[in-house]
PDB file of C-alpha atoms in Angstrom:
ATOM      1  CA  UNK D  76     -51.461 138.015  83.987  1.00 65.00           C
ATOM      2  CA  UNK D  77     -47.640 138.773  84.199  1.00 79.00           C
ATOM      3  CA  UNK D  78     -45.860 140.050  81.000  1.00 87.00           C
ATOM      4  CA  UNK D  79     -43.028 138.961  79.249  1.00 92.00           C
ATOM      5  CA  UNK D  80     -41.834 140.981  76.647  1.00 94.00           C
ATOM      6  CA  UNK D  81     -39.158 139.463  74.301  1.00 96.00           C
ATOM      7  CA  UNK D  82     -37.023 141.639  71.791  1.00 96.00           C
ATOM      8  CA  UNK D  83     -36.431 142.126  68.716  1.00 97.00           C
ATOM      9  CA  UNK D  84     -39.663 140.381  67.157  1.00 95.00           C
ATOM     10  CA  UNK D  85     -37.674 139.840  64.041  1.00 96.00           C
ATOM     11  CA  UNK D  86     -34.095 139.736  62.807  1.00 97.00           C
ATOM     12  CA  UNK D  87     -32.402 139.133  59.932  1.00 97.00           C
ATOM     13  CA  UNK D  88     -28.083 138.350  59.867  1.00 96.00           C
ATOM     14  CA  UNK D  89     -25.969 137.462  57.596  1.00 97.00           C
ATOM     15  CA  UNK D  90     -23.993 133.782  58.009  1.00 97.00           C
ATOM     16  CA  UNK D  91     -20.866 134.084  60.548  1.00 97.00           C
ATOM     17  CA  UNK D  92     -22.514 136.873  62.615  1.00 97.00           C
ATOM     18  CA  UNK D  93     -24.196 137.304  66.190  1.00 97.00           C
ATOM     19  CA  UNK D  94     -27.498 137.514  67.097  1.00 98.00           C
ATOM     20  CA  UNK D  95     -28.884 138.675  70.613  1.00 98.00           C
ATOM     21  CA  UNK D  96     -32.371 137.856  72.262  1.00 98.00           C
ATOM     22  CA  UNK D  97     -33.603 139.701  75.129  1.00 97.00           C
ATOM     23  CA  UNK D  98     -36.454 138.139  77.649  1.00 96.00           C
ATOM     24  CA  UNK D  99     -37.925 140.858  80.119  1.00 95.00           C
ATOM     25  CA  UNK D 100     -40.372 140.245  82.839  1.00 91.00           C
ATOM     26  CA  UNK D 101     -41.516 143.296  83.278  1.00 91.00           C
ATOM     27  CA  UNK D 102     -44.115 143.428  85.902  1.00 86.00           C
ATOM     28  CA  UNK D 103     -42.252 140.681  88.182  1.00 86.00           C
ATOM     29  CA  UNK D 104     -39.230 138.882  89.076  1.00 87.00           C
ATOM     30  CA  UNK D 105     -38.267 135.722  87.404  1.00 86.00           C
ATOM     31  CA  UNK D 106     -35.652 133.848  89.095  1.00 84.00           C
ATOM     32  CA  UNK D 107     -36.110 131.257  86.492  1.00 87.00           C
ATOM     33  CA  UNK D 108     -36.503 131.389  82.581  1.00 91.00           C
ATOM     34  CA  UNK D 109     -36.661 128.958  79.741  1.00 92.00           C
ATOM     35  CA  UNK D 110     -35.648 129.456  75.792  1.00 95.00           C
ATOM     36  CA  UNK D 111     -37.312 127.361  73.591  1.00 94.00           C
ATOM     37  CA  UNK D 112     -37.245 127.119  69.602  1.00 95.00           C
ATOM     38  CA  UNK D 113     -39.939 126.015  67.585  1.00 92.00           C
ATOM     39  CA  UNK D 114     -39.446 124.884  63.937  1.00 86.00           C
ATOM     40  CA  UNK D 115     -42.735 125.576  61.689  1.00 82.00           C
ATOM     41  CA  UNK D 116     -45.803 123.701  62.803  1.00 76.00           C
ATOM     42  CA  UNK D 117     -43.903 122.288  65.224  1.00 83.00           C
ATOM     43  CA  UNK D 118     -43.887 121.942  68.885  1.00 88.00           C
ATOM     44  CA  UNK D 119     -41.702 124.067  70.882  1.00 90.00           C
ATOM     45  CA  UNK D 120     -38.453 122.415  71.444  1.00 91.00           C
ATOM     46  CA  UNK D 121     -37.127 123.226  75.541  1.00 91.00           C
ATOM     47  CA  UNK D 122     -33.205 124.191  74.726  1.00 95.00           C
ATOM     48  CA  UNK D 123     -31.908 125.677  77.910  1.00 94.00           C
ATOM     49  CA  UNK D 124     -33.229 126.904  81.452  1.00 91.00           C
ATOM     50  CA  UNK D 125     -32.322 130.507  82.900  1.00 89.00           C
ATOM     51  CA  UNK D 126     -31.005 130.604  86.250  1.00 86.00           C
ATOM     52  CA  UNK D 127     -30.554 134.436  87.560  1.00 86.00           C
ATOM     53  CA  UNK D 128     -26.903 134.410  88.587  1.00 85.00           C
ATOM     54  CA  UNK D 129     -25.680 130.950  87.633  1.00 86.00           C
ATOM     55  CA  UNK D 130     -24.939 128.746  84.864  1.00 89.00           C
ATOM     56  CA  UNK D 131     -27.585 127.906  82.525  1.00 92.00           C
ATOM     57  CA  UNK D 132     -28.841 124.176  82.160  1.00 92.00           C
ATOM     58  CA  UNK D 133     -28.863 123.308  79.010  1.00 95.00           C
ATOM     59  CA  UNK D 134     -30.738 120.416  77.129  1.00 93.00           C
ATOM     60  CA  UNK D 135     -29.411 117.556  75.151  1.00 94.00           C
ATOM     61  CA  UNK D 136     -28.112 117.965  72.474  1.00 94.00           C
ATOM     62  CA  UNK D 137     -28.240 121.691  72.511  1.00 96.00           C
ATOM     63  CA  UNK D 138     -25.218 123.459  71.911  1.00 95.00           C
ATOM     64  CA  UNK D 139     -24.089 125.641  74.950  1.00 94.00           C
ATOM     65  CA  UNK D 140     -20.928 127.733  73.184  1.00 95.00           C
ATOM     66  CA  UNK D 141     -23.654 128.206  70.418  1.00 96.00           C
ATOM     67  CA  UNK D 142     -26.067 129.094  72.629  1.00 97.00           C
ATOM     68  CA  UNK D 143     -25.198 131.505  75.335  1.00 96.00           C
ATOM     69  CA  UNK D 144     -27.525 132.674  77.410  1.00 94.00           C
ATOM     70  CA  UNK D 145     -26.832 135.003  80.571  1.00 92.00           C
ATOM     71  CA  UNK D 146     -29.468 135.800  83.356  1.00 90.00           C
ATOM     72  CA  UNK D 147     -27.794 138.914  85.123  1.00 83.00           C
ATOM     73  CA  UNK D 148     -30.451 140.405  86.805  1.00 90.00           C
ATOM     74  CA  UNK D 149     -34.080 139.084  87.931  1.00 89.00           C
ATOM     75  CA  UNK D 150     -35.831 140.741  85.180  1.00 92.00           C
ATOM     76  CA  UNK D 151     -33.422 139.995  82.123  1.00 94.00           C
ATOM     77  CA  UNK D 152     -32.366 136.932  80.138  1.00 94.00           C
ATOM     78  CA  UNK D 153     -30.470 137.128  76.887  1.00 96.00           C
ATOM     79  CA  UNK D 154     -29.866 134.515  74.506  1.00 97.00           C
ATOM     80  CA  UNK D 155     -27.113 134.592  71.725  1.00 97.00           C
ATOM     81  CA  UNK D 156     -26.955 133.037  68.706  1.00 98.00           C
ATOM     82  CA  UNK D 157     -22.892 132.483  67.956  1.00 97.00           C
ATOM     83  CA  UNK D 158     -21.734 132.034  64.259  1.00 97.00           C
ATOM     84  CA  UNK D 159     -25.226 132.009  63.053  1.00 97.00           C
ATOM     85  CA  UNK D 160     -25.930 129.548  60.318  1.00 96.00           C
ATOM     86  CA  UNK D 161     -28.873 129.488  57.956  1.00 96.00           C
ATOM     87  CA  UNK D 162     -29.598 126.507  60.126  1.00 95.00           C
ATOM     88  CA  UNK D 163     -29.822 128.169  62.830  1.00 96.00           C
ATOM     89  CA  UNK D 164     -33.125 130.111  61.921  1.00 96.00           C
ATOM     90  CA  UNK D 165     -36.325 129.111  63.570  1.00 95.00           C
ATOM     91  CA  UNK D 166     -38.628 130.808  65.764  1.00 94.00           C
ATOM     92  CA  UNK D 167     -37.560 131.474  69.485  1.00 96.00           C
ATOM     93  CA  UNK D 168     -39.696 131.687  72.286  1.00 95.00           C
ATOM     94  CA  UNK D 169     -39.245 132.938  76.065  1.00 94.00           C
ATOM     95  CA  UNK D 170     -40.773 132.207  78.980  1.00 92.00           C
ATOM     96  CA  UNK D 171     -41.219 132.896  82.843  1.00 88.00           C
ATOM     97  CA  UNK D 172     -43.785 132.287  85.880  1.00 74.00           C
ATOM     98  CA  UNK D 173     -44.295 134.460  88.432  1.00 64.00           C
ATOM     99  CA  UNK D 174     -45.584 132.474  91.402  1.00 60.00           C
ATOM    100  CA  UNK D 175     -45.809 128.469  91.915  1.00 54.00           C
ATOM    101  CA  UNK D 176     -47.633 126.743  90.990  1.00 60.00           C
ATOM    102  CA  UNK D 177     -48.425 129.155  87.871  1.00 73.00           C
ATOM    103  CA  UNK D 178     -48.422 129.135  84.745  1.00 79.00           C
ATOM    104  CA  UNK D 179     -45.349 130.096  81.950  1.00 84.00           C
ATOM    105  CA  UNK D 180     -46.004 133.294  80.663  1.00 88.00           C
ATOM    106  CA  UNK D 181     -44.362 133.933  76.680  1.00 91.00           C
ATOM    107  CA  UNK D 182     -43.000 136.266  75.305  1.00 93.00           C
ATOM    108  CA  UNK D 183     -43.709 137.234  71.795  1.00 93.00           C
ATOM    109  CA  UNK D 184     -41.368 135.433  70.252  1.00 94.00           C
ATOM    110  CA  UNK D 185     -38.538 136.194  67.517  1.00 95.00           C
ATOM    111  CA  UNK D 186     -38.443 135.512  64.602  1.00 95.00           C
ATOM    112  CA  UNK D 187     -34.556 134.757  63.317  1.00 97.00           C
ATOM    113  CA  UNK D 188     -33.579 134.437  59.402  1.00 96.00           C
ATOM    114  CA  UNK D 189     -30.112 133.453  58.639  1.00 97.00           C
ATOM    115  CA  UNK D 190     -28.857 134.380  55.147  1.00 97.00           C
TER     116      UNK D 190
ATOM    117  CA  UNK H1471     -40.643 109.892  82.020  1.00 75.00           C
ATOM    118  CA  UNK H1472     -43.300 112.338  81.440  1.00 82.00           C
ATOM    119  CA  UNK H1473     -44.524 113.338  78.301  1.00 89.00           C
ATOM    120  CA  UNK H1474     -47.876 114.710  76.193  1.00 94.00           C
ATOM    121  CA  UNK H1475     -49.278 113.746  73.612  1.00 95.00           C
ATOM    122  CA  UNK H1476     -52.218 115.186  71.394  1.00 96.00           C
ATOM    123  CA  UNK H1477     -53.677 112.800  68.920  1.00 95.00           C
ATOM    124  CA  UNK H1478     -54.956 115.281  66.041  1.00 96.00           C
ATOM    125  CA  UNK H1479     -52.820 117.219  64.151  1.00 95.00           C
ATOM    126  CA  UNK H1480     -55.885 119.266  62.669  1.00 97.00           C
ATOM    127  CA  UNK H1481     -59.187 119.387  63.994  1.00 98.00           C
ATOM    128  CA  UNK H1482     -61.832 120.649  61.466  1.00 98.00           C
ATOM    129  CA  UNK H1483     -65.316 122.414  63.120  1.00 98.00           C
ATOM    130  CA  UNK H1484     -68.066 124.622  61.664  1.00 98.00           C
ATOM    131  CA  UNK H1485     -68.596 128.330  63.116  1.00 98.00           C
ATOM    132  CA  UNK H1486     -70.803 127.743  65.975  1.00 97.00           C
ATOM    133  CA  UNK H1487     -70.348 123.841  66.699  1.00 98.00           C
ATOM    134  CA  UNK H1488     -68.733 122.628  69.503  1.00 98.00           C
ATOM    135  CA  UNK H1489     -65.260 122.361  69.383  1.00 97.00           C
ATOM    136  CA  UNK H1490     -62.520 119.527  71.547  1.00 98.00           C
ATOM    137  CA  UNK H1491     -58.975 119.054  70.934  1.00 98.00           C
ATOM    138  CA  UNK H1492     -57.788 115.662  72.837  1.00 98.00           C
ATOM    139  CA  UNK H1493     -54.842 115.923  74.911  1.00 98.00           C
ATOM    140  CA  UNK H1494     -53.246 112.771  77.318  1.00 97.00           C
ATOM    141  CA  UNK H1495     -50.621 112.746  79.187  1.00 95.00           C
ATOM    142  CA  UNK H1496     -48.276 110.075  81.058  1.00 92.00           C
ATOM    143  CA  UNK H1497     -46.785 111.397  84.579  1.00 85.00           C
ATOM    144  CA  UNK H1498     -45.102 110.122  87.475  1.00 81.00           C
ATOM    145  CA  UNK H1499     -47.542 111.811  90.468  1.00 80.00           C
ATOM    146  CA  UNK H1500     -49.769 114.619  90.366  1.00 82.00           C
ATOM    147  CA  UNK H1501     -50.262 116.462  87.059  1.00 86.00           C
ATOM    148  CA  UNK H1502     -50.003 119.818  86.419  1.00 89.00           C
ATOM    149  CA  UNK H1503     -51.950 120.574  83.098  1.00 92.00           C
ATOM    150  CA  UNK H1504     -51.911 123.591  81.246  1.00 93.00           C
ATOM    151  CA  UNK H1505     -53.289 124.575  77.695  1.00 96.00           C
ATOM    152  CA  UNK H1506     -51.892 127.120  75.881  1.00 95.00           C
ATOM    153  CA  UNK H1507     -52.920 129.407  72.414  1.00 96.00           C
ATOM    154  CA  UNK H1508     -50.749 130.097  69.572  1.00 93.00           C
ATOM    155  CA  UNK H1509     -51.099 132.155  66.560  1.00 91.00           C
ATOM    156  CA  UNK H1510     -49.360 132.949  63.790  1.00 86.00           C
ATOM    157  CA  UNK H1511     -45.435 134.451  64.658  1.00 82.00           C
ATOM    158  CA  UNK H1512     -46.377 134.890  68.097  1.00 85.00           C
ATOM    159  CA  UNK H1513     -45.573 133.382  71.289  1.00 86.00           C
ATOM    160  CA  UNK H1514     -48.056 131.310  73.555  1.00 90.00           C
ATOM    161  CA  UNK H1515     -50.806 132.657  75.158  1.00 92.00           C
ATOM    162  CA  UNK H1516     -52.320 130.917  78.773  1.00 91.00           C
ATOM    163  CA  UNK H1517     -56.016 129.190  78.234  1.00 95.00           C
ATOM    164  CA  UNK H1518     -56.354 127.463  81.695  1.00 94.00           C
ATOM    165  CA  UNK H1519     -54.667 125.139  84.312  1.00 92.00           C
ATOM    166  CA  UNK H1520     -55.704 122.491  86.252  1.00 92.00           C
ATOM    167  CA  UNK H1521     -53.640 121.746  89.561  1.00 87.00           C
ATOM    168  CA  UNK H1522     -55.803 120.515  91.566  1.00 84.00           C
ATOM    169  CA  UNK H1523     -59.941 120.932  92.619  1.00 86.00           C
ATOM    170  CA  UNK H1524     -62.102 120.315  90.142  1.00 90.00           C
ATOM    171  CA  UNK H1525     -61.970 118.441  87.036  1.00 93.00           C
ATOM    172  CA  UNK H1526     -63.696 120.723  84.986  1.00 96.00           C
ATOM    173  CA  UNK H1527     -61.971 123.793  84.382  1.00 96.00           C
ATOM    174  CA  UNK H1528     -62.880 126.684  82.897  1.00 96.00           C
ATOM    175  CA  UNK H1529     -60.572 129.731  81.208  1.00 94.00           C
ATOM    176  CA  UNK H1530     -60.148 132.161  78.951  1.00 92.00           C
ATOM    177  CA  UNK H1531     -62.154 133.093  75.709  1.00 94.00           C
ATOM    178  CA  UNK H1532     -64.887 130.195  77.065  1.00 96.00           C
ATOM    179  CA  UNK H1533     -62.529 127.780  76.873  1.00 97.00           C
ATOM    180  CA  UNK H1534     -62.875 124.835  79.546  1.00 98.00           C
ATOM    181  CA  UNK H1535     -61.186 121.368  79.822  1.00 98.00           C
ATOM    182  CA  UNK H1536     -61.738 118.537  81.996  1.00 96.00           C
ATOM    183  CA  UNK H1537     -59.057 116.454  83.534  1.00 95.00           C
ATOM    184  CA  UNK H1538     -60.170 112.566  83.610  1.00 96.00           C
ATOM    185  CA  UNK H1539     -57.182 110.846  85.888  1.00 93.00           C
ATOM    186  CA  UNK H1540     -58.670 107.241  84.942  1.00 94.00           C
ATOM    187  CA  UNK H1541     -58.269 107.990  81.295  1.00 95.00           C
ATOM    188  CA  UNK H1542     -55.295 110.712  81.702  1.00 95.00           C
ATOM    189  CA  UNK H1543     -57.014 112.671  79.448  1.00 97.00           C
ATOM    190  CA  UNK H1544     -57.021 116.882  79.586  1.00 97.00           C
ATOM    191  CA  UNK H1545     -59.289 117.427  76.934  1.00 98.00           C
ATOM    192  CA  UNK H1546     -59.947 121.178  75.585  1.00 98.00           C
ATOM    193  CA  UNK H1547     -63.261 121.975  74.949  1.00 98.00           C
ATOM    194  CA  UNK H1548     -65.741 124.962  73.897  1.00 98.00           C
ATOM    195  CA  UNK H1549     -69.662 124.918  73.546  1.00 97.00           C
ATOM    196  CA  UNK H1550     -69.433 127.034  69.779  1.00 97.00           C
ATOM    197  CA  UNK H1551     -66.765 127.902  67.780  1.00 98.00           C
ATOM    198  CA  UNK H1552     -65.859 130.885  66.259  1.00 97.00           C
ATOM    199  CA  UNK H1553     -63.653 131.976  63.675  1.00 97.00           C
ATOM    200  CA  UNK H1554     -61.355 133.549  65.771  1.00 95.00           C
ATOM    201  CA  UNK H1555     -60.146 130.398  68.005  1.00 96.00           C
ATOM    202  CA  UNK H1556     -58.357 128.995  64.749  1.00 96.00           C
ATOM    203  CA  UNK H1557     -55.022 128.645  65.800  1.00 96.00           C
ATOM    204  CA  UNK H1558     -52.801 126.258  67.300  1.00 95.00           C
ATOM    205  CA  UNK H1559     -53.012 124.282  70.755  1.00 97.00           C
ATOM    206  CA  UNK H1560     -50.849 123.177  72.902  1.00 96.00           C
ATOM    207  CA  UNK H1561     -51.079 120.727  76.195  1.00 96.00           C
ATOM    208  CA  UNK H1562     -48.471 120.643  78.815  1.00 93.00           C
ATOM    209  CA  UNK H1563     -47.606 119.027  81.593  1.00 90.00           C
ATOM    210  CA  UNK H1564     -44.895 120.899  84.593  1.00 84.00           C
ATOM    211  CA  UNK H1565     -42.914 118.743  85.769  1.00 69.00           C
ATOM    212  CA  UNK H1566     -42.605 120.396  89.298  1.00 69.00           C
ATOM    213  CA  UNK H1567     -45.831 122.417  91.213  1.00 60.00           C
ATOM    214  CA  UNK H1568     -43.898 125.689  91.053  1.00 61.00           C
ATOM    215  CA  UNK H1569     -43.031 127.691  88.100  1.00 58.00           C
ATOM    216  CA  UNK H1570     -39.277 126.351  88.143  1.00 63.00           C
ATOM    217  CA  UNK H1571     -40.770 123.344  86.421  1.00 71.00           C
ATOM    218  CA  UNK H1572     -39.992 122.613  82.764  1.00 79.00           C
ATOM    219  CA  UNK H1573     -43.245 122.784  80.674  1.00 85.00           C
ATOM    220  CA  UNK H1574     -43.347 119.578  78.514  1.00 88.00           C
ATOM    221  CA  UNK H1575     -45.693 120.219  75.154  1.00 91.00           C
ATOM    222  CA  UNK H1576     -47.713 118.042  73.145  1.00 94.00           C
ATOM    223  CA  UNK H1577     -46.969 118.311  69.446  1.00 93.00           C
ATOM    224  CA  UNK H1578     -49.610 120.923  69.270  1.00 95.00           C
ATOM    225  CA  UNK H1579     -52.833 120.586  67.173  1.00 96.00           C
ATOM    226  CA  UNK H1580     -54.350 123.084  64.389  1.00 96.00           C
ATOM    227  CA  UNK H1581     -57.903 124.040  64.859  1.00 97.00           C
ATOM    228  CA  UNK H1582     -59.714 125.196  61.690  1.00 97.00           C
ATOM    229  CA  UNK H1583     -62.932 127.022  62.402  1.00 97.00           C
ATOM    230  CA  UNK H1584     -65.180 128.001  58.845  1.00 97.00           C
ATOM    231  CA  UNK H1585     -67.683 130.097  58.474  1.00 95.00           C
TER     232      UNK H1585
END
C-alpha cells in the first residue's frame, strides 16, 4: 500500500511556543489530506481537511488561527500548533488516499506534550 | 447524517478462539466500510474495505468482515486469535467513493487476546 510518513514522532515544547507537523506521501500524490487528533483511548477526532493549493476546511469547532495547516505541494502537508498550551497535547494523526475509491493511508502519528 | 458506531468498548478472547468486534453504521446511500488497526503511539493501519461485491470480505493478517445491509452491520471477524491482534479497532464509513471523502470512525474497540 501507499506510505505516509508523518514527522517528528514525538515532541515536546514549552507553553507559548510553536510546534510544526509534517505529512509526506511519499510514494504518490495526495491532492487531499486530513489531520486528525485523538485523545487517549479515544476515537480520532477529524479537525481539518488538506487541500493542495487552497484554503484548508476546517471542522467545527476547531480553531483555524490555532491550527494552521498549509498544503504547498502534492506530497506535503504541515500542521502548526500556535501558542501551544498544555491543552493542546494529544496525539495527531495524518492521512491520505491515493486512488478512489481507496482507502486512508496514516501516518505514524505524533505524539505532542505541552509543558 | 452518517455516523458509526461500535458497541464494545473491550472485547475479551482466549489465544486461539474466534474473535468479532461489532461495528454498524447509519448512511445515506451506498456504504463505504473500512476497518482499520491501531496500536500503541502509532497511527492506523488498513485491515480491509468493502465497496461493493461481496459481503464477505477478507484482508489482512486473516482478518475478514461481512457487510449485512439489512442489519447495517460490518462486523470484524477472525477464525483464532492470537496474541498479537490485541490492539485497537476502528470502523469507518467515507462519506464519498473516492479518497476525498472524510473517514467517519466508530469510537474504536480494545481487543484483549490471553494466552
Amino acid at each position: 500500500g501507499a506510505v505516509v510518513s508523518q514527522h517528528p514522532s514525538r515532541v515536546i515544547c514549552k507553553s507559548g511556543t510553536s510546534v510544526k507537523i509534517e505529512c509526506r506521501s511519499l510514494d504518490f500524490q495526495a491532492t487531499t489530506m486530513f489531520w486528525y487528533r485523538q485523545f487517549p483511548k479515544q476515537s480520532l477526532m477529524l479537525m481539518a481537511t488538506s487541500n493542495e493549493g487552497s484554503k484548508a476546511t476546517y471542522e467545527q469547532g476547531v480553531e483555524k488561527d490555532k491550527f494552521l495547516i498549509n498544503h504547498a505541494s502534492l506530497t506535503l502537508s504541515t500542521l502548526t500548533v500556535t501558542s501551544a498550551h498544555p491543552e493542546d497535547s494529544s496525539f495527531y494523526i495524518c492521512s491520505a488516499g491515493d486512488r478512489a475509491p481507496s482507502e486512508a493511508f496514516f501516518g505514524q502519528g505524533t505524539r505532542l506534550t505541552v509543558v | 447524517a452518517q455516523s458509526v458506531a461500535q458497541p464494545e468498548d473491550q472485547v475479551n478472547v482466549a489465544e486461539g478462539n474466534p474473535l468479532t468486534v461489532k461495528c454498524t453504521y447509519s448512511v445515506s446511500g451506498n456504504p463505504y466500510l473500512f476497518w482499520y488497526v491501531q496500536y500503541p503511539n502509532r497511527g492506523l493501519q488498513f485491515l480491509l474495505k468493502y465497496i461493493t461485491g461481496d459481503n464477505l470480505v477478507k484482508g489482512s493478517y486473516g482478518f475478514e468482515a461481512e457487510f449485512n445491509k439489512s442489519q447495517t452491520s460490518f462486523h470484524l471477524k477472525k477464525p483464532s486469535a492470537l496474541v498479537s491482534d490485541s490492539a485497537l479497532y476502528f470502523c469507518a464509513v467515507r462519506t464519498l467513493p473516492s479518497n476525498t471523502g472524510k473517514l467517519i470512525f466508530g469510537q474504536g474497540t480494545t481487543l484483549q487476546v490471553k494466552p
